[in-house]
Amino acid sequence: MTSSTIKGLDLKKNSNSPRTIMGNVMTAISGLCVLITLIPLVALIYFVVVQGFSRLNADLFTKLPPPPGLTEGGLANAIIGTLVVVGIATLISVPFGVMAAIYLSEFSGNNKTALAIRFATNVLSGVPSIIAGVFAYGLLVATGIVGFSSVAGGVALAVLMLPTIIRTTDEALKIIPQEIRWAALGVGAYNYQTVLKIVLPAALPGILTGVTLAIARAAGETAPLLFTALYSNFWPNVSAQGLFEPIATLAVLVYNFAIVPFPAQNELAWAGALILVMLVLFTSIIARFALRKKVY
């Protein structure tokens, strides 16, 4: 009996068998589907790079947008405003999202409350972003609590970031081997000590992945910011009071400048779109590197 035969069964691959032909056909179809999926992505990135790269210069990152009819200017206020609003959203969503995921994974015991929270999280992840903007507008702007401001914009983006952070953190905690928890409990650690000092550090790469993906999504949202942060052509106010004033963001600037009949503003819109794409790419790369790092 040769190595290719077991109990009289020939295991050599027959290229003419129906199973092999079907496997090759399905592989070709799968490859074609992947190619079709990549075409819009590559075309989008290529078009944005071609249109926006020519406008990349030092002025783009250091100057304010030009008035209609002028060509000199940049996107500095919108870049800073995007960082401020997304930073506020991150400060709000990360603590609540991580704590909610810890409860779901470590302390809920998959009770009815946990099932309801997971269901609500799944529903919230599918809610259109404009609904989050309307919610923040009705809660903070229409009531006059903060008005149009970076704080209101941060709250709206935090609502969109929460489902991603909760789901990814929950999954990251679940994949930590149960033996690690048992070992910590076996040496006398309390539940909260096990979670804070053992489980959370082990799940940190997955948590960072969820946070970076949530930031990438929030940075490109426009509709929520139209209802909350509004827009400003001026430099952001660096004082605490400035957090409660309208602020420029890249997404809203791209929307505003793309629909006006001025070539200089249209070019800035393409440059802003390129910066947003680069931001998403950068955060995705960070997420990939975080996911590759294993600490357990």
PDB file of C-alpha atoms in Angstrom:
ATOM      1  CA  MET A   1       0.000   0.000   0.000  1.00  0.00           C
ATOM      2  CA  THR A   2       1.429   3.351  -1.018  1.00  0.00           C
ATOM      3  CA  SER A   3       1.170   6.584   0.971  1.00  0.00           C
ATOM      4  CA  SER A   4      -1.580   7.802  -1.356  1.00  0.00           C
ATOM      5  CA  THR A   5      -3.845   4.825  -0.641  1.00  0.00           C
ATOM      6  CA  ILE A   6      -5.614   3.934   2.576  1.00  0.00           C
ATOM      7  CA  LYS A   7      -7.554   0.675   2.796  1.00  0.00           C
ATOM      8  CA  GLY A   8      -7.814   0.485  -0.965  1.00  0.00           C
ATOM      9  CA  LEU A   9      -9.077   4.057  -1.379  1.00  0.00           C
ATOM     10  CA  ASP A  10      -7.106   6.157  -3.845  1.00  0.00           C
ATOM     11  CA  LEU A  11      -6.679   9.657  -2.383  1.00  0.00           C
ATOM     12  CA  LYS A  12      -4.963  11.134  -5.447  1.00  0.00           C
ATOM     13  CA  LYS A  13      -6.731  14.187  -6.754  1.00  0.00           C
ATOM     14  CA  ASN A  14      -8.674  13.483  -9.933  1.00  0.00           C
ATOM     15  CA  SER A  15      -8.846  16.666 -11.991  1.00  0.00           C
ATOM     16  CA  ASN A  16     -11.759  15.325 -14.015  1.00  0.00           C
ATOM     17  CA  SER A  17     -13.993  14.367 -11.107  1.00  0.00           C
ATOM     18  CA  PRO A  18     -17.227  16.373 -10.620  1.00  0.00           C
ATOM     19  CA  ARG A  19     -16.128  17.372  -7.112  1.00  0.00           C
ATOM     20  CA  THR A  20     -12.838  18.827  -8.357  1.00  0.00           C
ATOM     21  CA  ILE A  21     -14.517  20.652 -11.238  1.00  0.00           C
ATOM     22  CA  MET A  22     -17.159  22.097  -8.905  1.00  0.00           C
ATOM     23  CA  GLY A  23     -14.442  23.185  -6.447  1.00  0.00           C
ATOM     24  CA  ASN A  24     -12.528  24.950  -9.200  1.00  0.00           C
ATOM     25  CA  VAL A  25     -15.687  26.662 -10.468  1.00  0.00           C
ATOM     26  CA  MET A  26     -16.634  27.894  -6.982  1.00  0.00           C
ATOM     27  CA  THR A  27     -13.076  29.113  -6.383  1.00  0.00           C
ATOM     28  CA  ALA A  28     -13.185  31.079  -9.633  1.00  0.00           C
ATOM     29  CA  ILE A  29     -16.588  32.556  -8.729  1.00  0.00           C
ATOM     30  CA  SER A  30     -15.317  33.542  -5.285  1.00  0.00           C
ATOM     31  CA  GLY A  31     -12.261  35.209  -6.798  1.00  0.00           C
ATOM     32  CA  LEU A  32     -14.466  37.081  -9.264  1.00  0.00           C
ATOM     33  CA  CYS A  33     -16.695  38.306  -6.438  1.00  0.00           C
ATOM     34  CA  VAL A  34     -13.647  39.551  -4.533  1.00  0.00           C
ATOM     35  CA  LEU A  35     -12.449  41.382  -7.650  1.00  0.00           C
ATOM     36  CA  ILE A  36     -15.867  42.978  -8.213  1.00  0.00           C
ATOM     37  CA  THR A  37     -15.928  44.065  -4.576  1.00  0.00           C
ATOM     38  CA  LEU A  38     -12.485  45.657  -4.819  1.00  0.00           C
ATOM     39  CA  ILE A  39     -13.237  47.615  -8.006  1.00  0.00           C
ATOM     40  CA  PRO A  40     -15.441  50.304  -6.343  1.00  0.00           C
ATOM     41  CA  LEU A  41     -13.019  50.603  -3.419  1.00  0.00           C
ATOM     42  CA  VAL A  42      -9.960  51.026  -5.628  1.00  0.00           C
ATOM     43  CA  ALA A  43     -11.828  53.395  -7.969  1.00  0.00           C
ATOM     44  CA  LEU A  44     -13.006  55.530  -5.036  1.00  0.00           C
ATOM     45  CA  ILE A  45      -9.545  55.779  -3.501  1.00  0.00           C
ATOM     46  CA  TYR A  46      -7.948  56.487  -6.888  1.00  0.00           C
ATOM     47  CA  PHE A  47     -10.469  59.214  -7.736  1.00  0.00           C
ATOM     48  CA  VAL A  48     -10.098  60.921  -4.343  1.00  0.00           C
ATOM     49  CA  VAL A  49      -6.295  60.761  -4.485  1.00  0.00           C
ATOM     50  CA  VAL A  50      -6.149  62.136  -8.035  1.00  0.00           C
ATOM     51  CA  GLN A  51      -8.535  64.988  -7.288  1.00  0.00           C
ATOM     52  CA  GLY A  52      -7.202  65.892  -3.848  1.00  0.00           C
ATOM     53  CA  PHE A  53      -3.453  65.235  -3.998  1.00  0.00           C
ATOM     54  CA  SER A  54      -2.680  68.309  -6.098  1.00  0.00           C
ATOM     55  CA  ARG A  55      -4.115  70.511  -3.335  1.00  0.00           C
ATOM     56  CA  LEU A  56      -1.927  69.048  -0.577  1.00  0.00           C
ATOM     57  CA  ASN A  57       0.520  71.694   0.644  1.00  0.00           C
ATOM     58  CA  ALA A  58       1.573  73.476   3.801  1.00  0.00           C
ATOM     59  CA  ASP A  59      -1.249  76.028   3.529  1.00  0.00           C
ATOM     60  CA  LEU A  60      -3.813  73.226   3.680  1.00  0.00           C
ATOM     61  CA  PHE A  61      -2.780  72.428   7.257  1.00  0.00           C
ATOM     62  CA  THR A  62      -2.016  75.955   8.492  1.00  0.00           C
ATOM     63  CA  LYS A  63      -4.589  78.356   7.025  1.00  0.00           C
ATOM     64  CA  LEU A  64      -8.327  78.999   7.217  1.00  0.00           C
ATOM     65  CA  PRO A  65     -10.648  78.261   4.256  1.00  0.00           C
ATOM     66  CA  PRO A  66     -10.699  81.093   1.708  1.00  0.00           C
ATOM     67  CA  PRO A  67     -13.779  83.277   1.125  1.00  0.00           C
ATOM     68  CA  PRO A  68     -15.692  82.719  -2.130  1.00  0.00           C
ATOM     69  CA  GLY A  69     -13.672  83.968  -5.114  1.00  0.00           C
ATOM     70  CA  LEU A  70     -10.248  83.576  -3.485  1.00  0.00           C
ATOM     71  CA  THR A  71      -7.901  80.641  -3.933  1.00  0.00           C
ATOM     72  CA  GLU A  72      -5.428  80.870  -1.040  1.00  0.00           C
ATOM     73  CA  GLY A  73      -6.391  78.976   2.082  1.00  0.00           C
ATOM     74  CA  GLY A  74      -6.570  75.635   3.818  1.00  0.00           C
ATOM     75  CA  LEU A  75      -8.481  73.351   6.151  1.00  0.00           C
ATOM     76  CA  ALA A  76      -6.642  73.909   9.421  1.00  0.00           C
ATOM     77  CA  ASN A  77      -9.720  74.859  11.446  1.00  0.00           C
ATOM     78  CA  ALA A  78     -11.677  71.861  10.158  1.00  0.00           C
ATOM     79  CA  ILE A  79      -8.823  69.459  10.919  1.00  0.00           C
ATOM     80  CA  ILE A  80      -8.546  70.779  14.473  1.00  0.00           C
ATOM     81  CA  GLY A  81     -12.326  70.745  14.848  1.00  0.00           C
ATOM     82  CA  THR A  82     -12.527  67.124  13.709  1.00  0.00           C
ATOM     83  CA  LEU A  83      -9.912  66.118  16.279  1.00  0.00           C
ATOM     84  CA  VAL A  84     -11.768  68.022  19.020  1.00  0.00           C
ATOM     85  CA  VAL A  85     -15.209  66.587  18.254  1.00  0.00           C
ATOM     86  CA  VAL A  86     -13.966  63.028  17.754  1.00  0.00           C
ATOM     87  CA  GLY A  87     -11.875  63.366  20.917  1.00  0.00           C
ATOM     88  CA  ILE A  88     -14.957  64.387  22.922  1.00  0.00           C
ATOM     89  CA  ALA A  89     -16.922  61.492  21.436  1.00  0.00           C
ATOM     90  CA  THR A  90     -14.116  59.086  22.337  1.00  0.00           C
ATOM     91  CA  LEU A  91     -13.949  60.349  25.925  1.00  0.00           C
ATOM     92  CA  ILE A  92     -17.689  59.788  26.266  1.00  0.00           C
ATOM     93  CA  SER A  93     -18.118  56.490  24.447  1.00  0.00           C
ATOM     94  CA  VAL A  94     -15.045  54.509  25.498  1.00  0.00           C
ATOM     95  CA  PRO A  95     -15.675  54.409  29.291  1.00  0.00           C
ATOM     96  CA  PHE A  96     -19.388  53.646  28.896  1.00  0.00           C
ATOM     97  CA  GLY A  97     -18.822  51.156  26.084  1.00  0.00           C
ATOM     98  CA  VAL A  98     -16.047  49.250  27.856  1.00  0.00           C
ATOM     99  CA  MET A  99     -17.924  49.151  31.172  1.00  0.00           C
ATOM    100  CA  ALA A 100     -21.076  47.915  29.438  1.00  0.00           C
ATOM    101  CA  ALA A 101     -19.079  45.183  27.697  1.00  0.00           C
ATOM    102  CA  ILE A 102     -17.440  44.167  30.989  1.00  0.00           C
ATOM    103  CA  TYR A 103     -20.857  43.779  32.565  1.00  0.00           C
ATOM    104  CA  LEU A 104     -22.145  41.737  29.632  1.00  0.00           C
ATOM    105  CA  SER A 105     -19.139  39.434  29.481  1.00  0.00           C
ATOM    106  CA  GLU A 106     -18.051  39.088  33.113  1.00  0.00           C
ATOM    107  CA  PHE A 107     -20.917  39.811  35.483  1.00  0.00           C
ATOM    108  CA  SER A 108     -24.266  39.398  33.717  1.00  0.00           C
ATOM    109  CA  GLY A 109     -24.272  35.618  33.434  1.00  0.00           C
ATOM    110  CA  ASN A 110     -26.165  36.024  30.129  1.00  0.00           C
ATOM    111  CA  ASN A 111     -29.344  36.958  31.977  1.00  0.00           C
ATOM    112  CA  LYS A 112     -32.347  38.645  30.397  1.00  0.00           C
ATOM    113  CA  THR A 113     -30.886  42.082  30.992  1.00  0.00           C
ATOM    114  CA  ALA A 114     -27.731  41.133  29.086  1.00  0.00           C
ATOM    115  CA  LEU A 115     -29.762  39.714  26.214  1.00  0.00           C
ATOM    116  CA  ALA A 116     -31.794  42.940  26.065  1.00  0.00           C
ATOM    117  CA  ILE A 117     -28.634  45.070  26.070  1.00  0.00           C
ATOM    118  CA  ARG A 118     -27.063  43.011  23.283  1.00  0.00           C
ATOM    119  CA  PHE A 119     -30.263  43.256  21.252  1.00  0.00           C
ATOM    120  CA  ALA A 120     -30.417  47.028  21.778  1.00  0.00           C
ATOM    121  CA  THR A 121     -26.764  47.318  20.790  1.00  0.00           C
ATOM    122  CA  ASN A 122     -27.377  45.427  17.557  1.00  0.00           C
ATOM    123  CA  VAL A 123     -30.351  47.644  16.782  1.00  0.00           C
ATOM    124  CA  LEU A 124     -28.384  50.808  17.568  1.00  0.00           C
ATOM    125  CA  SER A 125     -25.556  49.733  15.258  1.00  0.00           C
ATOM    126  CA  GLY A 126     -28.013  49.714  12.356  1.00  0.00           C
ATOM    127  CA  VAL A 127     -29.645  53.071  13.118  1.00  0.00           C
ATOM    128  CA  PRO A 128     -28.891  55.712  10.442  1.00  0.00           C
ATOM    129  CA  SER A 129     -26.412  58.323  11.586  1.00  0.00           C
ATOM    130  CA  ILE A 130     -28.861  61.141  10.970  1.00  0.00           C
ATOM    131  CA  ILE A 131     -31.075  59.722  13.729  1.00  0.00           C
ATOM    132  CA  ALA A 132     -28.200  60.114  16.186  1.00  0.00           C
ATOM    133  CA  GLY A 133     -27.891  63.716  15.050  1.00  0.00           C
ATOM    134  CA  VAL A 134     -31.604  64.370  15.527  1.00  0.00           C
ATOM    135  CA  PHE A 135     -31.413  62.760  18.979  1.00  0.00           C
ATOM    136  CA  ALA A 136     -28.494  64.954  20.084  1.00  0.00           C
ATOM    137  CA  TYR A 137     -30.185  67.998  18.560  1.00  0.00           C
ATOM    138  CA  GLY A 138     -33.408  67.395  20.455  1.00  0.00           C
ATOM    139  CA  LEU A 139     -31.579  66.577  23.691  1.00  0.00           C
ATOM    140  CA  LEU A 140     -28.943  69.322  23.754  1.00  0.00           C
ATOM    141  CA  VAL A 141     -29.476  71.933  21.046  1.00  0.00           C
ATOM    142  CA  ALA A 142     -33.238  72.443  20.856  1.00  0.00           C
ATOM    143  CA  THR A 143     -33.501  72.504  24.639  1.00  0.00           C
ATOM    144  CA  GLY A 144     -30.756  75.130  24.879  1.00  0.00           C
ATOM    145  CA  ILE A 145     -28.572  73.051  27.197  1.00  0.00           C
ATOM    146  CA  VAL A 146     -25.423  73.562  25.114  1.00  0.00           C
ATOM    147  CA  GLY A 147     -26.620  74.785  21.702  1.00  0.00           C
ATOM    148  CA  PHE A 148     -24.714  74.169  18.477  1.00  0.00           C
ATOM    149  CA  SER A 149     -21.274  73.175  19.706  1.00  0.00           C
ATOM    150  CA  SER A 150     -18.487  70.634  19.662  1.00  0.00           C
ATOM    151  CA  VAL A 151     -19.949  69.077  22.814  1.00  0.00           C
ATOM    152  CA  ALA A 152     -23.264  68.408  21.075  1.00  0.00           C
ATOM    153  CA  GLY A 153     -21.392  67.007  18.081  1.00  0.00           C
ATOM    154  CA  GLY A 154     -19.321  64.795  20.370  1.00  0.00           C
ATOM    155  CA  VAL A 155     -22.459  63.406  22.002  1.00  0.00           C
ATOM    156  CA  ALA A 156     -23.971  62.598  18.610  1.00  0.00           C
ATOM    157  CA  LEU A 157     -20.825  60.802  17.454  1.00  0.00           C
ATOM    158  CA  ALA A 158     -20.545  58.993  20.807  1.00  0.00           C
ATOM    159  CA  VAL A 159     -23.978  57.464  20.185  1.00  0.00           C
ATOM    160  CA  LEU A 160     -22.680  56.079  16.890  1.00  0.00           C
ATOM    161  CA  MET A 161     -19.441  54.819  18.424  1.00  0.00           C
ATOM    162  CA  LEU A 162     -21.034  52.993  21.370  1.00  0.00           C
ATOM    163  CA  PRO A 163     -22.337  49.898  19.505  1.00  0.00           C
ATOM    164  CA  THR A 164     -18.977  49.228  17.854  1.00  0.00           C
ATOM    165  CA  ILE A 165     -17.062  49.591  21.117  1.00  0.00           C
ATOM    166  CA  ILE A 166     -19.515  47.452  23.098  1.00  0.00           C
ATOM    167  CA  ARG A 167     -19.621  44.624  20.561  1.00  0.00           C
ATOM    168  CA  THR A 168     -15.890  44.448  19.901  1.00  0.00           C
ATOM    169  CA  THR A 169     -14.997  44.705  23.593  1.00  0.00           C
ATOM    170  CA  ASP A 170     -17.563  42.049  24.470  1.00  0.00           C
ATOM    171  CA  GLU A 171     -16.098  39.689  21.876  1.00  0.00           C
ATOM    172  CA  ALA A 172     -12.534  40.494  22.938  1.00  0.00           C
ATOM    173  CA  LEU A 173     -13.367  39.588  26.538  1.00  0.00           C
ATOM    174  CA  LYS A 174     -15.109  36.378  25.502  1.00  0.00           C
ATOM    175  CA  ILE A 175     -12.079  34.984  23.691  1.00  0.00           C
ATOM    176  CA  ILE A 176      -9.890  35.220  26.786  1.00  0.00           C
ATOM    177  CA  PRO A 177      -9.497  31.609  28.009  1.00  0.00           C
ATOM    178  CA  GLN A 178     -11.646  30.816  31.018  1.00  0.00           C
ATOM    179  CA  GLU A 179      -8.659  29.078  32.630  1.00  0.00           C
ATOM    180  CA  ILE A 180      -7.009  32.478  33.152  1.00  0.00           C
ATOM    181  CA  ARG A 181      -9.960  33.612  35.264  1.00  0.00           C
ATOM    182  CA  TRP A 182      -9.965  30.370  37.229  1.00  0.00           C
ATOM    183  CA  ALA A 183      -6.250  30.690  37.910  1.00  0.00           C
ATOM    184  CA  ALA A 184      -6.662  34.224  39.263  1.00  0.00           C
ATOM    185  CA  LEU A 185      -9.605  33.218  41.424  1.00  0.00           C
ATOM    186  CA  GLY A 186      -7.660  30.189  42.609  1.00  0.00           C
ATOM    187  CA  VAL A 187      -4.913  32.350  44.129  1.00  0.00           C
ATOM    188  CA  GLY A 188      -7.446  34.459  46.027  1.00  0.00           C
ATOM    189  CA  ALA A 189      -8.219  37.338  43.644  1.00  0.00           C
ATOM    190  CA  TYR A 190     -11.659  38.918  43.713  1.00  0.00           C
ATOM    191  CA  ASN A 191     -13.766  39.079  40.572  1.00  0.00           C
ATOM    192  CA  TYR A 192     -13.105  42.771  40.008  1.00  0.00           C
ATOM    193  CA  GLN A 193      -9.352  42.236  40.496  1.00  0.00           C
ATOM    194  CA  THR A 194      -9.390  39.418  37.959  1.00  0.00           C
ATOM    195  CA  VAL A 195     -11.175  41.601  35.427  1.00  0.00           C
ATOM    196  CA  LEU A 196      -9.103  44.754  35.967  1.00  0.00           C
ATOM    197  CA  LYS A 197      -5.652  43.201  36.288  1.00  0.00           C
ATOM    198  CA  ILE A 198      -5.877  40.018  34.197  1.00  0.00           C
ATOM    199  CA  VAL A 199      -8.759  39.943  31.725  1.00  0.00           C
ATOM    200  CA  LEU A 200      -8.753  43.573  30.550  1.00  0.00           C
ATOM    201  CA  PRO A 201      -4.989  43.713  29.816  1.00  0.00           C
ATOM    202  CA  ALA A 202      -5.281  40.440  27.919  1.00  0.00           C
ATOM    203  CA  ALA A 203      -8.183  41.769  25.854  1.00  0.00           C
ATOM    204  CA  LEU A 204      -6.579  45.173  25.255  1.00  0.00           C
ATOM    205  CA  PRO A 205      -5.639  44.544  21.583  1.00  0.00           C
ATOM    206  CA  GLY A 206      -9.240  43.680  20.718  1.00  0.00           C
ATOM    207  CA  ILE A 207     -10.546  46.659  22.673  1.00  0.00           C
ATOM    208  CA  LEU A 208      -8.161  49.017  20.874  1.00  0.00           C
ATOM    209  CA  THR A 209      -9.316  47.558  17.579  1.00  0.00           C
ATOM    210  CA  GLY A 210     -12.928  48.385  18.374  1.00  0.00           C
ATOM    211  CA  VAL A 211     -12.046  51.886  19.530  1.00  0.00           C
ATOM    212  CA  THR A 212     -10.013  52.690  16.420  1.00  0.00           C
ATOM    213  CA  LEU A 213     -12.731  51.361  14.122  1.00  0.00           C
ATOM    214  CA  ALA A 214     -15.338  53.430  15.984  1.00  0.00           C
ATOM    215  CA  ILE A 215     -13.148  56.527  15.650  1.00  0.00           C
ATOM    216  CA  ALA A 216     -12.739  55.893  11.929  1.00  0.00           C
ATOM    217  CA  ARG A 217     -16.512  55.702  11.496  1.00  0.00           C
ATOM    218  CA  ALA A 218     -17.199  58.797  13.606  1.00  0.00           C
ATOM    219  CA  ALA A 219     -14.600  60.945  11.837  1.00  0.00           C
ATOM    220  CA  GLY A 220     -16.384  60.576   8.501  1.00  0.00           C
ATOM    221  CA  GLU A 221     -19.937  61.274   9.658  1.00  0.00           C
ATOM    222  CA  THR A 222     -21.615  64.405   8.332  1.00  0.00           C
ATOM    223  CA  ALA A 223     -25.343  64.276   9.103  1.00  0.00           C
ATOM    224  CA  PRO A 224     -25.047  64.229  12.922  1.00  0.00           C
ATOM    225  CA  LEU A 225     -22.693  67.212  12.868  1.00  0.00           C
ATOM    226  CA  LEU A 226     -25.030  69.260  10.672  1.00  0.00           C
ATOM    227  CA  PHE A 227     -27.580  69.066  13.492  1.00  0.00           C
ATOM    228  CA  THR A 228     -25.161  69.611  16.364  1.00  0.00           C
ATOM    229  CA  ALA A 229     -21.721  71.119  15.674  1.00  0.00           C
ATOM    230  CA  LEU A 230     -22.961  73.161  12.701  1.00  0.00           C
ATOM    231  CA  TYR A 231     -19.971  74.926  11.066  1.00  0.00           C
ATOM    232  CA  SER A 232     -17.609  77.856  11.530  1.00  0.00           C
ATOM    233  CA  ASN A 233     -15.131  79.547   9.196  1.00  0.00           C
ATOM    234  CA  PHE A 234     -12.990  80.688  12.118  1.00  0.00           C
ATOM    235  CA  TRP A 235     -10.340  79.104  14.313  1.00  0.00           C
ATOM    236  CA  PRO A 236     -11.718  76.954  17.136  1.00  0.00           C
ATOM    237  CA  ASN A 237     -11.801  78.670  20.506  1.00  0.00           C
ATOM    238  CA  VAL A 238      -9.149  77.004  22.669  1.00  0.00           C
ATOM    239  CA  SER A 239     -10.819  77.997  25.946  1.00  0.00           C
ATOM    240  CA  ALA A 240     -13.362  75.877  27.809  1.00  0.00           C
ATOM    241  CA  GLN A 241     -16.081  78.182  26.530  1.00  0.00           C
ATOM    242  CA  GLY A 242     -15.099  77.242  22.967  1.00  0.00           C
ATOM    243  CA  LEU A 243     -16.420  73.732  23.526  1.00  0.00           C
ATOM    244  CA  PHE A 244     -19.913  75.242  23.594  1.00  0.00           C
ATOM    245  CA  GLU A 245     -19.608  77.129  20.306  1.00  0.00           C
ATOM    246  CA  PRO A 246     -20.108  75.992  16.682  1.00  0.00           C
ATOM    247  CA  ILE A 247     -17.013  74.370  15.219  1.00  0.00           C
ATOM    248  CA  ALA A 248     -15.789  73.334  11.775  1.00  0.00           C
ATOM    249  CA  THR A 249     -15.231  69.669  10.914  1.00  0.00           C
ATOM    250  CA  LEU A 250     -13.809  68.035   7.811  1.00  0.00           C
ATOM    251  CA  ALA A 251     -16.954  66.100   6.957  1.00  0.00           C
ATOM    252  CA  VAL A 252     -19.208  69.169   7.063  1.00  0.00           C
ATOM    253  CA  LEU A 253     -16.617  71.267   5.221  1.00  0.00           C
ATOM    254  CA  VAL A 254     -16.460  68.699   2.416  1.00  0.00           C
ATOM    255  CA  TYR A 255     -20.255  68.774   2.175  1.00  0.00           C
ATOM    256  CA  ASN A 256     -20.440  72.580   2.154  1.00  0.00           C
ATOM    257  CA  PHE A 257     -17.582  73.134  -0.305  1.00  0.00           C
ATOM    258  CA  ALA A 258     -18.574  70.367  -2.712  1.00  0.00           C
ATOM    259  CA  ILE A 259     -21.904  71.999  -3.585  1.00  0.00           C
ATOM    260  CA  VAL A 260     -20.735  75.584  -4.172  1.00  0.00           C
ATOM    261  CA  PRO A 261     -19.853  76.855  -7.692  1.00  0.00           C
ATOM    262  CA  PHE A 262     -16.318  77.957  -6.801  1.00  0.00           C
ATOM    263  CA  PRO A 263     -13.336  75.906  -8.071  1.00  0.00           C
ATOM    264  CA  ALA A 264     -11.100  76.753  -5.096  1.00  0.00           C
ATOM    265  CA  GLN A 265     -13.692  75.479  -2.620  1.00  0.00           C
ATOM    266  CA  ASN A 266     -14.294  72.376  -4.734  1.00  0.00           C
ATOM    267  CA  GLU A 267     -10.568  71.602  -4.675  1.00  0.00           C
ATOM    268  CA  LEU A 268     -10.515  72.000  -0.898  1.00  0.00           C
ATOM    269  CA  ALA A 269     -13.456  69.619  -0.668  1.00  0.00           C
ATOM    270  CA  TRP A 270     -11.476  66.961  -2.537  1.00  0.00           C
ATOM    271  CA  ALA A 271      -8.448  67.607  -0.329  1.00  0.00           C
ATOM    272  CA  GLY A 272     -10.634  67.261   2.775  1.00  0.00           C
ATOM    273  CA  ALA A 273     -12.040  64.001   1.440  1.00  0.00           C
ATOM    274  CA  LEU A 274      -8.494  62.728   0.896  1.00  0.00           C
ATOM    275  CA  ILE A 275      -7.544  63.615   4.471  1.00  0.00           C
ATOM    276  CA  LEU A 276     -10.599  61.747   5.758  1.00  0.00           C
ATOM    277  CA  VAL A 277      -9.678  58.683   3.689  1.00  0.00           C
ATOM    278  CA  MET A 278      -6.127  58.846   5.007  1.00  0.00           C
ATOM    279  CA  LEU A 279      -7.473  59.121   8.555  1.00  0.00           C
ATOM    280  CA  VAL A 280      -9.638  56.028   8.093  1.00  0.00           C
ATOM    281  CA  LEU A 281      -6.698  54.166   6.538  1.00  0.00           C
ATOM    282  CA  PHE A 282      -4.400  55.188   9.383  1.00  0.00           C
ATOM    283  CA  THR A 283      -6.839  54.080  12.085  1.00  0.00           C
ATOM    284  CA  SER A 284      -7.460  50.794  10.258  1.00  0.00           C
ATOM    285  CA  ILE A 285      -3.718  50.107  10.161  1.00  0.00           C
ATOM    286  CA  ILE A 286      -3.494  50.803  13.888  1.00  0.00           C
ATOM    287  CA  ALA A 287      -6.365  48.393  14.470  1.00  0.00           C
ATOM    288  CA  ARG A 288      -4.595  45.700  12.449  1.00  0.00           C
ATOM    289  CA  PHE A 289      -1.381  46.060  14.424  1.00  0.00           C
ATOM    290  CA  ALA A 290      -3.304  46.051  17.711  1.00  0.00           C
ATOM    291  CA  LEU A 291      -5.147  42.898  16.687  1.00  0.00           C
ATOM    292  CA  ARG A 292      -1.897  41.099  15.852  1.00  0.00           C
ATOM    293  CA  LYS A 293      -0.464  41.722  19.323  1.00  0.00           C
ATOM    294  CA  LYS A 294      -1.294  38.963  21.782  1.00  0.00           C
ATOM    295  CA  VAL A 295      -0.611  39.380  25.476  1.00  0.00           C
ATOM    296  CA  TYR A 296      -1.843  36.013  26.732  1.00  0.00           C
TER     297      TYR A 296
END
